Coordinates of C-alpha atoms in Angstrom, one line a residue:
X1 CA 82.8 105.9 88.0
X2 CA 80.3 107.9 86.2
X3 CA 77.8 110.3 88.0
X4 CA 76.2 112.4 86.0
X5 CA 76.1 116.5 88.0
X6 CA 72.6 116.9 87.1
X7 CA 71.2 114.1 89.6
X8 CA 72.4 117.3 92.1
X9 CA 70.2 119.5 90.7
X10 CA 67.0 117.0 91.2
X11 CA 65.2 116.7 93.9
X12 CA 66.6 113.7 95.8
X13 CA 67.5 113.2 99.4
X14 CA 70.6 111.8 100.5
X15 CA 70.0 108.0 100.8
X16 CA 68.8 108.6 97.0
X17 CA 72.2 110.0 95.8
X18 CA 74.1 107.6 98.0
X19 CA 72.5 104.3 96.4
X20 CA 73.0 105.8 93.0
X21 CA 76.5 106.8 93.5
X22 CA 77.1 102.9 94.6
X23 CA 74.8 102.1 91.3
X24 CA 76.9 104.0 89.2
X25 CA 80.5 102.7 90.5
X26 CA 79.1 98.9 89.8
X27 CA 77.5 100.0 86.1
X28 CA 79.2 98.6 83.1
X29 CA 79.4 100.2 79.9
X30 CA 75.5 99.8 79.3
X31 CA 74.6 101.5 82.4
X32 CA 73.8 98.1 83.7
X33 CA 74.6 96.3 87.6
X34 CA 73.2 94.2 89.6
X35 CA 74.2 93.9 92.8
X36 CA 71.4 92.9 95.8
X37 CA 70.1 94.9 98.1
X38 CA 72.1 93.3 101.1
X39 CA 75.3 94.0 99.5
X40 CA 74.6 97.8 98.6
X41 CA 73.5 98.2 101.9
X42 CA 76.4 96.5 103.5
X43 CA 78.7 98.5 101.8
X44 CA 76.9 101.7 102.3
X45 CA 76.3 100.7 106.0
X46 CA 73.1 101.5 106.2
X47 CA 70.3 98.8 106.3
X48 CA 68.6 97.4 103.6
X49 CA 64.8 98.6 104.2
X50 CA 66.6 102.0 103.4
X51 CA 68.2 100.7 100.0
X52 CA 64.9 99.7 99.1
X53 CA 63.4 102.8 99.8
X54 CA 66.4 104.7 97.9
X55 CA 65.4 102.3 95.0
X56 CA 61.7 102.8 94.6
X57 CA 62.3 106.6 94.8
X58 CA 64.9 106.7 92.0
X59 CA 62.5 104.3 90.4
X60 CA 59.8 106.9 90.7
X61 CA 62.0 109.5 89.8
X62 CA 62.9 107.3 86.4
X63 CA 66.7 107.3 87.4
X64 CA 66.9 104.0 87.1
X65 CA 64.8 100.5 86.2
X66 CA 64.4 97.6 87.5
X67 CA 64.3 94.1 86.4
X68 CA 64.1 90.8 88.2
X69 CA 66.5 88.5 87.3
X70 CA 65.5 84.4 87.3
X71 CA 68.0 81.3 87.4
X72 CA 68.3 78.6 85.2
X73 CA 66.9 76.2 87.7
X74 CA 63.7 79.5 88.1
X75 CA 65.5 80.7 91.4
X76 CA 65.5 84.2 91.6
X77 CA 68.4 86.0 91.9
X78 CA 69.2 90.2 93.1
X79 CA 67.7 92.4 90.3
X80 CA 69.5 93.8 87.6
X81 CA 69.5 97.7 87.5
X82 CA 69.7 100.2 84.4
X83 CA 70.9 103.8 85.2
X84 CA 68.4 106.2 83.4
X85 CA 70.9 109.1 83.4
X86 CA 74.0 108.1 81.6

């Protein structure tokens, strides 16, 4: 896992770092994941309305971006995730 210490020094709340900790421990070499909201927040045990508001304020804070990701058959699928801080 890769976290980088100066995400302490910002001004995030707890739910913030939590969700970007998980972020980081599923980034590959690119900085890149994309797990769903469901699962972070099943693995974090908290519920997913708070993932999403963890997500918009790193995505405010430009700690990470966001990108919807589409299926073959135009589905969508969870969003893929790009850590701004690497």
């Amino acid at each position: 896992m890769f976290m980088p210490k100066i995400i302490f020094d910002m001004p995030l709340n707890h739910r913030e770092i939590t969700v970007y900790r998980c972020l980081c421990d599923k980034a590959n070499k690119k900085g890149e994941c994309y797990p769903s909201a469901r699962t972070i927040a099943k693995e974090l045990k908290i519920s997913s309305r708070t993932v999403f508001r963890a997500l918009n304020g790193l995505e405010q804070k430009r700690l990470i971006t966001r990108r919807n990701r589409v299926r073959n058959n135009g589905g969508t699928s969870s969003n893929i995730y790009k850590l701004g801080v690497m």
